[in-house]
């Protein structure tokens, strides 16, 4: 089973379109922190995250295989009832955002609650003029949330054969679902 709808629980949230910015390298990036802060506020208000050990944010153009993600998390053997997020890729530190790319973000329930309890401070301190993955990684690190690394969770790849990598729990970018 594939997609967020194969998870133990799922929600779909809507927001507005992100704007584009540029790195000093000239590469384009999304300045989407404000969009995802809005989405995370909707997650908090819905409250369903409290029913599960893990909360997973998946971009609309990414594919998640929940059974594989569960296997990845089980293999990590994370300690129970701890604030943890998962660094999700093994790319270089620049392109891979130090192991945390925003297409698939995995937070323990305690980490999610830690963010919600401190969201306003992160917003004021870190600002919103960057990508949301950098914002959330920076916020979690500043709040003392621990992390574990699963370098095989996913790796952005536009080649048609990427989905044949059976060990991956997610694929991105998935621009054309056919």
Short mmCIF file of N, CA and C in Angstrom, two decimals:
data_model
loop_
_atom_site.label_atom_id
_atom_site.label_comp_id
_atom_site.label_asym_id
_atom_site.label_seq_id
_atom_site.Cartn_x
_atom_site.Cartn_y
_atom_site.Cartn_z
N UNK A 1 0.84 -1.19 0.00
CA UNK A 1 0.00 0.00 0.00
C UNK A 1 0.87 1.23 0.00
N UNK A 2 0.48 2.19 -0.81
CA UNK A 2 1.24 3.42 -0.92
C UNK A 2 0.34 4.62 -0.67
N UNK A 3 0.91 5.68 -0.20
CA UNK A 3 0.32 6.99 0.05
C UNK A 3 0.01 7.15 1.52
N UNK A 4 -0.22 8.39 1.91
CA UNK A 4 -0.53 8.69 3.30
C UNK A 4 -1.82 8.01 3.75
N UNK A 5 -2.68 7.66 2.81
CA UNK A 5 -3.97 7.06 3.17
C UNK A 5 -3.82 5.61 3.61
N UNK A 6 -2.63 5.04 3.47
CA UNK A 6 -2.36 3.70 3.98
C UNK A 6 -1.75 3.76 5.39
N UNK A 7 -1.58 4.95 5.93
CA UNK A 7 -1.07 5.11 7.30
C UNK A 7 -2.16 4.74 8.31
N UNK A 8 -1.77 4.62 9.57
CA UNK A 8 -2.74 4.32 10.62
C UNK A 8 -3.74 5.46 10.79
N UNK A 9 -3.36 6.65 10.40
CA UNK A 9 -4.25 7.81 10.41
C UNK A 9 -3.71 8.82 9.41
N UNK A 10 -4.58 9.66 8.89
CA UNK A 10 -4.10 10.66 7.92
C UNK A 10 -5.00 11.87 7.93
N UNK A 11 -4.44 12.99 7.57
CA UNK A 11 -5.16 14.24 7.39
C UNK A 11 -4.59 14.91 6.16
N UNK A 12 -5.40 15.71 5.52
CA UNK A 12 -4.96 16.52 4.39
C UNK A 12 -5.26 17.96 4.76
N UNK A 13 -4.24 18.81 4.64
CA UNK A 13 -4.39 20.22 4.97
C UNK A 13 -4.09 21.06 3.74
N UNK A 14 -4.76 22.17 3.64
CA UNK A 14 -4.58 23.06 2.50
C UNK A 14 -3.99 24.38 2.98
N UNK A 15 -3.22 24.99 2.09
CA UNK A 15 -2.62 26.27 2.39
C UNK A 15 -2.50 27.04 1.09
N UNK A 16 -1.63 28.01 1.04
CA UNK A 16 -1.46 28.81 -0.16
C UNK A 16 -0.17 28.42 -0.86
N UNK A 17 0.03 28.94 -2.06
CA UNK A 17 1.19 28.63 -2.87
C UNK A 17 2.44 29.32 -2.30
N UNK A 18 3.54 28.59 -2.31
CA UNK A 18 4.82 29.11 -1.84
C UNK A 18 5.42 30.05 -2.87
N UNK A 19 6.28 30.95 -2.38
CA UNK A 19 7.02 31.82 -3.28
C UNK A 19 8.41 31.25 -3.50
N UNK A 20 9.12 31.78 -4.48
CA UNK A 20 10.47 31.31 -4.78
C UNK A 20 11.50 32.34 -4.36
N UNK A 21 12.64 31.85 -3.95
CA UNK A 21 13.78 32.69 -3.63
C UNK A 21 14.99 32.11 -4.33
N UNK A 22 16.16 32.58 -4.01
CA UNK A 22 17.38 32.06 -4.64
C UNK A 22 18.48 31.94 -3.59
N UNK A 23 19.26 30.87 -3.71
CA UNK A 23 20.45 30.71 -2.90
C UNK A 23 21.54 31.59 -3.47
N UNK A 24 22.60 31.76 -2.73
CA UNK A 24 23.72 32.54 -3.25
C UNK A 24 24.40 31.86 -4.43
N UNK A 25 24.07 30.59 -4.66
CA UNK A 25 24.61 29.86 -5.81
C UNK A 25 23.83 30.15 -7.08
N UNK A 26 22.68 30.83 -6.94
CA UNK A 26 21.82 31.10 -8.08
C UNK A 26 20.72 30.06 -8.25
N UNK A 27 20.80 28.96 -7.51
CA UNK A 27 19.77 27.92 -7.57
C UNK A 27 18.49 28.44 -6.93
N UNK A 28 17.36 28.06 -7.50
CA UNK A 28 16.06 28.47 -6.96
C UNK A 28 15.68 27.59 -5.77
N UNK A 29 14.98 28.16 -4.83
CA UNK A 29 14.45 27.43 -3.69
C UNK A 29 13.08 28.01 -3.35
N UNK A 30 12.33 27.28 -2.58
CA UNK A 30 11.04 27.78 -2.13
C UNK A 30 11.21 28.48 -0.79
N UNK A 31 10.57 29.62 -0.64
CA UNK A 31 10.48 30.25 0.67
C UNK A 31 9.08 29.92 1.17
N UNK A 32 9.00 28.78 1.82
CA UNK A 32 7.70 28.20 2.16
C UNK A 32 7.49 27.98 3.65
N UNK A 33 8.31 28.57 4.48
CA UNK A 33 8.17 28.36 5.91
C UNK A 33 6.81 28.81 6.42
N UNK A 34 6.35 29.99 5.98
CA UNK A 34 5.06 30.48 6.44
C UNK A 34 3.91 29.56 6.05
N UNK A 35 4.01 28.95 4.88
CA UNK A 35 2.99 28.00 4.42
C UNK A 35 2.92 26.81 5.37
N UNK A 36 4.08 26.25 5.71
CA UNK A 36 4.07 25.05 6.55
C UNK A 36 3.83 25.36 8.02
N UNK A 37 4.18 26.54 8.48
CA UNK A 37 3.80 26.93 9.84
C UNK A 37 2.27 26.92 9.93
N UNK A 38 1.62 27.41 8.89
CA UNK A 38 0.15 27.40 8.85
C UNK A 38 -0.38 25.96 8.87
N UNK A 39 0.23 25.09 8.10
CA UNK A 39 -0.20 23.69 8.07
C UNK A 39 0.02 23.04 9.43
N UNK A 40 1.19 23.26 10.03
CA UNK A 40 1.44 22.67 11.34
C UNK A 40 0.48 23.20 12.40
N UNK A 41 0.05 24.45 12.26
CA UNK A 41 -0.96 24.97 13.18
C UNK A 41 -2.28 24.23 13.00
N UNK A 42 -2.61 23.87 11.76
CA UNK A 42 -3.81 23.07 11.50
C UNK A 42 -3.67 21.67 12.11
N UNK A 43 -2.46 21.11 12.05
CA UNK A 43 -2.20 19.80 12.68
C UNK A 43 -2.45 19.91 14.19
N UNK A 44 -1.91 20.97 14.79
CA UNK A 44 -2.09 21.16 16.24
C UNK A 44 -3.56 21.27 16.61
N UNK A 45 -4.29 22.08 15.84
CA UNK A 45 -5.71 22.28 16.13
C UNK A 45 -6.52 21.00 15.95
N UNK A 46 -6.20 20.21 14.95
CA UNK A 46 -6.91 18.94 14.72
C UNK A 46 -6.62 17.96 15.85
N UNK A 47 -5.39 17.96 16.36
CA UNK A 47 -5.03 17.14 17.52
C UNK A 47 -4.87 15.65 17.28
N UNK A 48 -5.01 15.19 16.06
CA UNK A 48 -4.92 13.75 15.79
C UNK A 48 -3.53 13.19 16.03
N UNK A 49 -2.51 14.03 15.96
CA UNK A 49 -1.13 13.58 16.17
C UNK A 49 -0.95 12.94 17.54
N UNK A 50 -1.77 13.32 18.50
CA UNK A 50 -1.62 12.78 19.85
C UNK A 50 -1.99 11.30 19.93
N UNK A 51 -2.64 10.77 18.91
CA UNK A 51 -3.05 9.37 18.90
C UNK A 51 -1.97 8.42 18.36
N UNK A 52 -0.84 8.96 17.92
CA UNK A 52 0.16 8.14 17.25
C UNK A 52 1.57 8.45 17.77
N UNK A 53 2.44 7.45 17.71
CA UNK A 53 3.83 7.63 18.15
C UNK A 53 4.60 8.57 17.22
N UNK A 54 4.25 8.57 15.94
CA UNK A 54 4.98 9.35 14.94
C UNK A 54 4.03 10.20 14.13
N UNK A 55 4.46 11.40 13.79
CA UNK A 55 3.75 12.27 12.86
C UNK A 55 4.66 12.44 11.65
N UNK A 56 4.10 12.23 10.47
CA UNK A 56 4.86 12.29 9.23
C UNK A 56 4.23 13.33 8.32
N UNK A 57 5.03 14.31 7.92
CA UNK A 57 4.58 15.31 6.95
C UNK A 57 5.11 14.89 5.60
N UNK A 58 4.21 14.75 4.62
CA UNK A 58 4.60 14.32 3.28
C UNK A 58 4.13 15.38 2.28
N UNK A 59 5.05 15.88 1.46
CA UNK A 59 4.67 16.83 0.43
C UNK A 59 3.74 16.18 -0.58
N UNK A 60 2.94 16.99 -1.21
CA UNK A 60 1.96 16.49 -2.18
C UNK A 60 2.61 15.79 -3.37
N UNK A 61 3.85 16.16 -3.70
CA UNK A 61 4.52 15.54 -4.85
C UNK A 61 5.47 14.42 -4.44
N UNK A 62 5.32 13.91 -3.22
CA UNK A 62 6.13 12.79 -2.75
C UNK A 62 5.24 11.57 -2.54
N UNK A 63 5.84 10.41 -2.59
CA UNK A 63 5.13 9.16 -2.37
C UNK A 63 5.69 8.50 -1.13
N UNK A 64 4.83 8.15 -0.19
CA UNK A 64 5.22 7.47 1.04
C UNK A 64 4.68 6.05 1.00
N UNK A 65 5.52 5.11 1.43
CA UNK A 65 5.11 3.72 1.59
C UNK A 65 5.12 3.44 3.10
N UNK A 66 3.96 3.56 3.76
CA UNK A 66 3.92 3.49 5.22
C UNK A 66 4.48 2.20 5.82
N UNK A 67 4.25 1.04 5.19
CA UNK A 67 4.79 -0.20 5.74
C UNK A 67 6.32 -0.17 5.74
N UNK A 68 6.89 0.39 4.69
CA UNK A 68 8.36 0.50 4.65
C UNK A 68 8.85 1.49 5.69
N UNK A 69 8.12 2.60 5.87
CA UNK A 69 8.53 3.57 6.88
C UNK A 69 8.50 2.93 8.27
N UNK A 70 7.47 2.16 8.56
CA UNK A 70 7.40 1.46 9.85
C UNK A 70 8.61 0.55 10.04
N UNK A 71 9.01 -0.14 8.98
CA UNK A 71 10.18 -1.02 9.06
C UNK A 71 11.45 -0.21 9.29
N UNK A 72 11.57 0.93 8.63
CA UNK A 72 12.74 1.80 8.83
C UNK A 72 12.79 2.28 10.28
N UNK A 73 11.66 2.71 10.81
CA UNK A 73 11.63 3.20 12.19
C UNK A 73 11.93 2.07 13.18
N UNK A 74 11.39 0.90 12.94
CA UNK A 74 11.65 -0.23 13.83
C UNK A 74 13.14 -0.59 13.83
N UNK A 75 13.77 -0.52 12.66
CA UNK A 75 15.19 -0.84 12.57
C UNK A 75 16.06 0.16 13.33
N UNK A 76 15.60 1.40 13.43
CA UNK A 76 16.35 2.41 14.19
C UNK A 76 16.29 2.16 15.69
N UNK A 77 15.24 1.49 16.14
CA UNK A 77 15.02 1.21 17.56
C UNK A 77 15.07 2.48 18.40
N UNK A 78 14.21 3.45 18.06
CA UNK A 78 14.22 4.71 18.81
C UNK A 78 13.69 4.51 20.23
N UNK A 79 14.25 5.23 21.19
CA UNK A 79 13.73 5.13 22.56
C UNK A 79 12.30 5.68 22.64
N UNK A 80 11.49 5.04 23.43
CA UNK A 80 10.09 5.45 23.57
C UNK A 80 9.98 6.76 24.34
N UNK A 81 8.93 7.50 24.02
CA UNK A 81 8.57 8.72 24.75
C UNK A 81 9.71 9.74 24.83
N UNK A 82 10.41 9.89 23.72
CA UNK A 82 11.48 10.87 23.62
C UNK A 82 11.21 11.80 22.45
N UNK A 83 11.69 13.01 22.56
CA UNK A 83 11.58 13.98 21.47
C UNK A 83 12.66 13.68 20.44
N UNK A 84 12.24 13.14 19.29
CA UNK A 84 13.18 12.72 18.24
C UNK A 84 12.62 13.11 16.88
N UNK A 85 13.50 13.55 16.00
CA UNK A 85 13.13 13.65 14.59
C UNK A 85 14.11 12.79 13.80
N UNK A 86 13.72 12.44 12.59
CA UNK A 86 14.54 11.55 11.78
C UNK A 86 15.21 12.34 10.66
N UNK A 87 16.54 12.31 10.63
CA UNK A 87 17.27 12.83 9.47
C UNK A 87 17.08 11.78 8.38
N UNK A 88 16.64 12.21 7.21
CA UNK A 88 16.03 11.29 6.26
C UNK A 88 16.80 11.03 4.97
N UNK A 89 18.04 11.46 4.86
CA UNK A 89 18.76 11.22 3.61
C UNK A 89 20.26 11.22 3.86
N UNK A 90 20.98 10.65 2.91
CA UNK A 90 22.43 10.57 3.01
C UNK A 90 23.13 11.41 1.97
N UNK A 91 22.44 12.42 1.47
CA UNK A 91 23.05 13.30 0.46
C UNK A 91 24.12 14.18 1.11
N UNK A 92 24.84 14.92 0.28
CA UNK A 92 25.85 15.82 0.84
C UNK A 92 25.17 16.87 1.72
N UNK A 93 25.95 17.47 2.60
CA UNK A 93 25.39 18.38 3.60
C UNK A 93 24.65 19.56 2.99
N UNK A 94 25.10 20.05 1.84
CA UNK A 94 24.44 21.19 1.21
C UNK A 94 23.11 20.81 0.60
N UNK A 95 23.16 19.96 -0.42
CA UNK A 95 21.92 19.56 -1.10
C UNK A 95 20.98 18.78 -0.20
N UNK A 96 21.54 18.03 0.74
CA UNK A 96 20.73 17.22 1.63
C UNK A 96 20.30 17.92 2.90
N UNK A 97 20.58 19.23 3.01
CA UNK A 97 20.19 20.03 4.18
C UNK A 97 20.63 19.35 5.48
N UNK A 98 21.87 18.92 5.50
CA UNK A 98 22.41 18.23 6.68
C UNK A 98 21.56 17.04 7.10
N UNK A 99 21.05 16.30 6.10
CA UNK A 99 20.32 15.07 6.37
C UNK A 99 18.83 15.23 6.59
N UNK A 100 18.28 16.41 6.39
CA UNK A 100 16.86 16.62 6.68
C UNK A 100 16.21 17.40 5.55
N UNK A 101 15.58 16.68 4.62
CA UNK A 101 14.85 17.31 3.53
C UNK A 101 13.37 17.28 3.80
N UNK A 102 12.68 18.32 3.35
CA UNK A 102 11.29 18.55 3.73
C UNK A 102 10.24 17.72 3.03
N UNK A 103 10.58 16.95 2.01
CA UNK A 103 9.54 16.19 1.30
C UNK A 103 8.87 15.18 2.21
N UNK A 104 9.64 14.60 3.13
CA UNK A 104 9.11 13.63 4.10
C UNK A 104 9.77 13.93 5.43
N UNK A 105 9.00 14.42 6.38
CA UNK A 105 9.52 14.77 7.69
C UNK A 105 8.87 13.88 8.74
N UNK A 106 9.69 13.30 9.62
CA UNK A 106 9.20 12.34 10.61
C UNK A 106 9.57 12.83 12.00
N UNK A 107 8.55 13.03 12.83
CA UNK A 107 8.73 13.52 14.19
C UNK A 107 8.01 12.60 15.18
N UNK A 108 8.65 12.32 16.31
CA UNK A 108 7.94 11.58 17.36
C UNK A 108 6.84 12.48 17.93
N UNK A 109 5.90 11.86 18.60
CA UNK A 109 4.81 12.62 19.22
C UNK A 109 5.37 13.65 20.19
N UNK A 110 6.39 13.27 20.97
CA UNK A 110 6.97 14.19 21.94
C UNK A 110 7.67 15.34 21.22
N UNK A 111 8.34 15.08 20.10
CA UNK A 111 8.98 16.15 19.32
C UNK A 111 7.93 17.09 18.75
N UNK A 112 6.84 16.53 18.25
CA UNK A 112 5.76 17.35 17.70
C UNK A 112 5.19 18.26 18.78
N UNK A 113 4.95 17.70 19.97
CA UNK A 113 4.42 18.50 21.06
C UNK A 113 5.42 19.55 21.52
N UNK A 114 6.70 19.20 21.51
CA UNK A 114 7.74 20.16 21.88
C UNK A 114 7.72 21.35 20.93
N UNK A 115 7.57 21.08 19.63
CA UNK A 115 7.46 22.18 18.67
C UNK A 115 6.24 23.04 18.98
N UNK A 116 5.08 22.40 19.16
CA UNK A 116 3.86 23.18 19.40
C UNK A 116 3.99 24.03 20.66
N UNK A 117 4.63 23.50 21.70
CA UNK A 117 4.80 24.25 22.94
C UNK A 117 5.74 25.44 22.78
N UNK A 118 6.57 25.42 21.75
CA UNK A 118 7.60 26.44 21.57
C UNK A 118 7.56 27.12 20.20
N UNK A 119 6.50 26.90 19.46
CA UNK A 119 6.42 27.39 18.07
C UNK A 119 6.63 28.89 17.96
N UNK A 120 6.00 29.65 18.82
CA UNK A 120 6.10 31.10 18.72
C UNK A 120 7.54 31.57 18.88
N UNK A 121 8.27 30.98 19.81
CA UNK A 121 9.68 31.34 19.99
C UNK A 121 10.51 31.01 18.76
N UNK A 122 10.25 29.85 18.14
CA UNK A 122 10.97 29.50 16.91
C UNK A 122 10.66 30.49 15.80
N UNK A 123 9.39 30.86 15.67
CA UNK A 123 8.99 31.81 14.62
C UNK A 123 9.72 33.14 14.80
N UNK A 124 9.74 33.64 16.04
CA UNK A 124 10.36 34.94 16.32
C UNK A 124 11.87 34.88 16.15
N UNK A 125 12.48 33.82 16.60
CA UNK A 125 13.94 33.71 16.59
C UNK A 125 14.50 33.39 15.21
N UNK A 126 13.84 32.49 14.50
CA UNK A 126 14.40 32.00 13.25
C UNK A 126 13.86 32.69 12.01
N UNK A 127 12.70 33.32 12.11
CA UNK A 127 12.12 33.96 10.94
C UNK A 127 11.54 32.97 9.96
N UNK A 128 11.04 33.49 8.85
CA UNK A 128 10.36 32.62 7.90
C UNK A 128 10.88 32.78 6.47
N UNK A 129 12.04 33.38 6.30
CA UNK A 129 12.54 33.66 4.96
C UNK A 129 13.45 32.56 4.42
N UNK A 130 13.04 31.33 4.59
CA UNK A 130 13.84 30.20 4.11
C UNK A 130 12.92 29.04 3.80
N UNK A 131 13.50 27.91 3.49
CA UNK A 131 12.73 26.69 3.28
C UNK A 131 12.27 26.12 4.61
N UNK A 132 11.12 25.48 4.59
CA UNK A 132 10.57 24.98 5.85
C UNK A 132 11.39 23.85 6.44
N UNK A 133 12.08 23.07 5.62
CA UNK A 133 12.88 22.00 6.19
C UNK A 133 14.02 22.56 7.04
N UNK A 134 14.67 23.62 6.55
CA UNK A 134 15.71 24.27 7.35
C UNK A 134 15.16 24.89 8.62
N UNK A 135 13.97 25.48 8.51
CA UNK A 135 13.32 26.08 9.69
C UNK A 135 13.05 25.01 10.74
N UNK A 136 12.40 23.90 10.33
CA UNK A 136 12.03 22.88 11.32
C UNK A 136 13.24 22.16 11.88
N UNK A 137 14.25 21.88 11.07
CA UNK A 137 15.46 21.27 11.58
C UNK A 137 16.12 22.21 12.59
N UNK A 138 16.24 23.49 12.23
CA UNK A 138 16.84 24.47 13.13
C UNK A 138 16.06 24.62 14.42
N UNK A 139 14.75 24.65 14.31
CA UNK A 139 13.89 24.78 15.49
C UNK A 139 14.06 23.57 16.40
N UNK A 140 13.98 22.36 15.82
CA UNK A 140 14.12 21.14 16.63
C UNK A 140 15.49 21.10 17.31
N UNK A 141 16.53 21.45 16.58
CA UNK A 141 17.87 21.45 17.17
C UNK A 141 17.96 22.48 18.31
N UNK A 142 17.41 23.68 18.09
CA UNK A 142 17.45 24.73 19.11
C UNK A 142 16.68 24.33 20.36
N UNK A 143 15.63 23.54 20.18
CA UNK A 143 14.81 23.11 21.31
C UNK A 143 15.39 21.89 22.02
N UNK A 144 16.49 21.36 21.52
CA UNK A 144 17.12 20.20 22.14
C UNK A 144 16.48 18.88 21.77
N UNK A 145 15.69 18.87 20.71
CA UNK A 145 15.09 17.63 20.24
C UNK A 145 16.21 16.79 19.62
N UNK A 146 16.27 15.53 19.98
CA UNK A 146 17.29 14.64 19.43
C UNK A 146 16.92 14.19 18.02
N UNK A 147 17.87 13.54 17.38
CA UNK A 147 17.59 13.00 16.05
C UNK A 147 18.25 11.64 15.90
N UNK A 148 17.72 10.89 14.97
CA UNK A 148 18.32 9.64 14.53
C UNK A 148 18.45 9.75 13.01
N UNK A 149 19.37 9.01 12.44
CA UNK A 149 19.64 9.11 11.01
C UNK A 149 19.20 7.83 10.29
N UNK A 150 18.41 8.01 9.26
CA UNK A 150 18.06 6.93 8.34
C UNK A 150 18.39 7.43 6.94
N UNK A 151 19.63 7.22 6.53
CA UNK A 151 20.11 7.74 5.24
C UNK A 151 19.43 7.08 4.05
N UNK A 152 18.71 5.99 4.28
CA UNK A 152 18.05 5.28 3.18
C UNK A 152 16.55 5.52 3.13
N UNK A 153 16.02 6.40 3.98
CA UNK A 153 14.58 6.63 3.98
C UNK A 153 14.11 7.10 2.61
N UNK A 154 14.79 8.11 2.07
CA UNK A 154 14.49 8.54 0.71
C UNK A 154 15.66 9.34 0.17
N UNK A 155 15.66 9.48 -1.13
CA UNK A 155 16.68 10.26 -1.81
C UNK A 155 16.01 10.89 -3.02
N UNK A 156 15.97 12.20 -3.10
CA UNK A 156 15.32 12.83 -4.25
C UNK A 156 15.94 12.32 -5.55
N UNK A 157 15.09 11.91 -6.46
CA UNK A 157 15.57 11.36 -7.72
C UNK A 157 14.47 11.47 -8.75
N UNK A 158 14.79 12.05 -9.89
CA UNK A 158 13.78 12.21 -10.93
C UNK A 158 13.84 11.10 -11.97
N UNK A 159 14.79 10.17 -11.84
CA UNK A 159 14.89 9.12 -12.84
C UNK A 159 13.74 8.12 -12.69
N UNK A 160 13.26 7.59 -13.82
CA UNK A 160 12.13 6.64 -13.77
C UNK A 160 12.41 5.39 -12.93
N UNK A 161 13.67 4.99 -12.83
CA UNK A 161 13.99 3.78 -12.08
C UNK A 161 14.08 3.96 -10.58
N UNK A 162 13.97 5.19 -10.10
CA UNK A 162 14.13 5.44 -8.67
C UNK A 162 13.13 4.65 -7.83
N UNK A 163 11.93 4.51 -8.33
CA UNK A 163 10.90 3.80 -7.56
C UNK A 163 11.18 2.31 -7.43
N UNK A 164 12.14 1.80 -8.20
CA UNK A 164 12.47 0.38 -8.09
C UNK A 164 13.42 0.10 -6.93
N UNK A 165 13.88 1.15 -6.26
CA UNK A 165 14.75 0.97 -5.09
C UNK A 165 13.88 0.53 -3.93
N UNK A 166 13.73 -0.76 -3.77
CA UNK A 166 12.79 -1.32 -2.80
C UNK A 166 13.08 -0.99 -1.35
N UNK A 167 14.30 -0.56 -1.05
CA UNK A 167 14.63 -0.27 0.34
C UNK A 167 14.12 1.08 0.80
N UNK A 168 13.78 1.95 -0.11
CA UNK A 168 13.34 3.30 0.25
C UNK A 168 11.91 3.29 0.79
N UNK A 169 11.65 4.19 1.74
CA UNK A 169 10.30 4.33 2.30
C UNK A 169 9.52 5.45 1.62
N UNK A 170 10.21 6.27 0.84
CA UNK A 170 9.55 7.39 0.18
C UNK A 170 10.32 7.76 -1.09
N UNK A 171 9.61 8.40 -1.99
CA UNK A 171 10.19 8.84 -3.26
C UNK A 171 9.76 10.27 -3.52
N UNK A 172 10.72 11.06 -4.06
CA UNK A 172 10.45 12.46 -4.36
C UNK A 172 11.52 12.95 -5.32
N UNK A 173 11.30 13.78 -6.28
CA UNK A 173 9.99 14.30 -6.62
C UNK A 173 9.21 13.33 -7.51
N UNK A 174 7.96 13.26 -7.26
CA UNK A 174 7.04 12.47 -8.05
C UNK A 174 6.14 13.49 -8.75
N UNK A 175 6.58 14.00 -9.87
CA UNK A 175 5.88 15.08 -10.55
C UNK A 175 4.74 14.58 -11.42
N UNK A 176 4.84 13.35 -11.92
CA UNK A 176 3.81 12.79 -12.78
C UNK A 176 3.46 11.42 -12.23
N UNK A 177 2.28 11.25 -11.65
CA UNK A 177 1.94 10.00 -10.98
C UNK A 177 1.68 8.82 -11.91
N UNK A 178 1.79 8.99 -13.22
CA UNK A 178 1.53 7.86 -14.13
C UNK A 178 2.72 7.01 -14.41
#
